[in-house]
mmCIF file of C-alpha atoms in Angstrom:
data_model
loop_
_atom_site.group_PDB
_atom_site.id
_atom_site.type_symbol
_atom_site.label_atom_id
_atom_site.label_comp_id
_atom_site.label_asym_id
_atom_site.label_seq_id
_atom_site.Cartn_x
_atom_site.Cartn_y
_atom_site.Cartn_z
ATOM 1 C CA UNK A 1 12.912 -52.246 -77.096
ATOM 2 C CA UNK A 2 13.059 -48.477 -76.638
ATOM 3 C CA UNK A 3 15.674 -46.721 -74.507
ATOM 4 C CA UNK A 4 12.985 -45.928 -71.941
ATOM 5 C CA UNK A 5 11.961 -49.599 -71.768
ATOM 6 C CA UNK A 6 15.597 -50.625 -71.363
ATOM 7 C CA UNK A 7 16.090 -48.095 -68.541
ATOM 8 C CA UNK A 8 12.937 -49.333 -66.812
ATOM 9 C CA UNK A 9 14.092 -52.957 -67.133
ATOM 10 C CA UNK A 10 17.422 -52.090 -65.477
ATOM 11 C CA UNK A 11 15.582 -50.137 -62.766
ATOM 12 C CA UNK A 12 13.169 -53.002 -62.168
ATOM 13 C CA UNK A 13 16.085 -55.405 -61.700
ATOM 14 C CA UNK A 14 16.775 -53.576 -58.428
ATOM 15 C CA UNK A 15 20.520 -54.106 -58.823
ATOM 16 C CA UNK A 16 21.681 -50.471 -58.606
ATOM 17 C CA UNK A 17 20.809 -46.877 -57.954
ATOM 18 C CA UNK A 18 19.899 -45.447 -61.367
ATOM 19 C CA UNK A 19 22.116 -42.404 -60.711
ATOM 20 C CA UNK A 20 25.165 -44.706 -60.792
ATOM 21 C CA UNK A 21 25.423 -44.560 -64.572
ATOM 22 C CA UNK A 22 28.560 -46.722 -64.784
ATOM 23 C CA UNK A 23 26.857 -49.578 -62.961
ATOM 24 C CA UNK A 24 23.707 -49.049 -65.032
ATOM 25 C CA UNK A 25 25.898 -49.504 -68.126
ATOM 26 C CA UNK A 26 27.370 -52.716 -66.696
ATOM 27 C CA UNK A 27 23.943 -54.152 -65.906
ATOM 28 C CA UNK A 28 22.574 -53.030 -69.285
ATOM 29 C CA UNK A 29 25.448 -54.867 -70.959
ATOM 30 C CA UNK A 30 24.647 -58.020 -68.961
ATOM 31 C CA UNK A 31 21.037 -57.688 -70.164
ATOM 32 C CA UNK A 32 22.196 -57.219 -73.790
ATOM 33 C CA UNK A 33 20.920 -53.608 -73.870
ATOM 34 C CA UNK A 34 23.844 -52.375 -75.938
ATOM 35 C CA UNK A 35 21.889 -49.394 -77.292
ATOM 36 C CA UNK A 36 21.515 -48.147 -73.707
ATOM 37 C CA UNK A 37 25.196 -48.755 -72.928
ATOM 38 C CA UNK A 38 26.226 -46.636 -75.922
ATOM 39 C CA UNK A 39 23.589 -43.965 -75.235
ATOM 40 C CA UNK A 40 24.844 -43.467 -71.675
ATOM 41 C CA UNK A 41 28.468 -43.385 -72.840
ATOM 42 C CA UNK A 42 27.775 -40.760 -75.508
ATOM 43 C CA UNK A 43 25.028 -38.775 -73.741
ATOM 44 C CA UNK A 44 25.578 -39.157 -69.983
ATOM 45 C CA UNK A 45 24.112 -35.689 -69.376
ATOM 46 C CA UNK A 46 20.900 -36.547 -71.249
ATOM 47 C CA UNK A 47 20.614 -39.860 -69.384
ATOM 48 C CA UNK A 48 20.927 -38.021 -66.042
ATOM 49 C CA UNK A 49 18.347 -35.421 -67.056
ATOM 50 C CA UNK A 50 15.923 -38.209 -67.994
ATOM 51 C CA UNK A 51 16.474 -39.942 -64.644
ATOM 52 C CA UNK A 52 15.848 -36.696 -62.748
ATOM 53 C CA UNK A 53 12.873 -35.456 -64.791
ATOM 54 C CA UNK A 54 11.355 -38.470 -66.552
ATOM 55 C CA UNK A 55 11.069 -36.294 -69.660
ATOM 56 C CA UNK A 56 11.510 -38.522 -72.706
ATOM 57 C CA UNK A 57 12.781 -35.624 -74.832
ATOM 58 C CA UNK A 58 16.201 -36.274 -73.267
ATOM 59 C CA UNK A 59 16.279 -39.762 -74.797
ATOM 60 C CA UNK A 60 16.072 -38.349 -78.311
ATOM 61 C CA UNK A 61 19.570 -37.599 -79.579
ATOM 62 C CA UNK A 62 18.141 -35.576 -82.476
ATOM 63 C CA UNK A 63 16.784 -33.025 -79.946
ATOM 64 C CA UNK A 64 19.952 -31.065 -79.127
#
């Protein structure tokens, strides 16, 4: 499952505001989306930019 798909699954759960990245990490962990948990921890700025813009380029860690 891609990072985008994991983010959408957390969003679709309706359990939190997606701007609350700490709670998103908690829910992602509950859903076994460990890649997303680590991505947010290491690239919180890129996660936020994706949430605000929807631009998938922010989900690619090779695009710095």
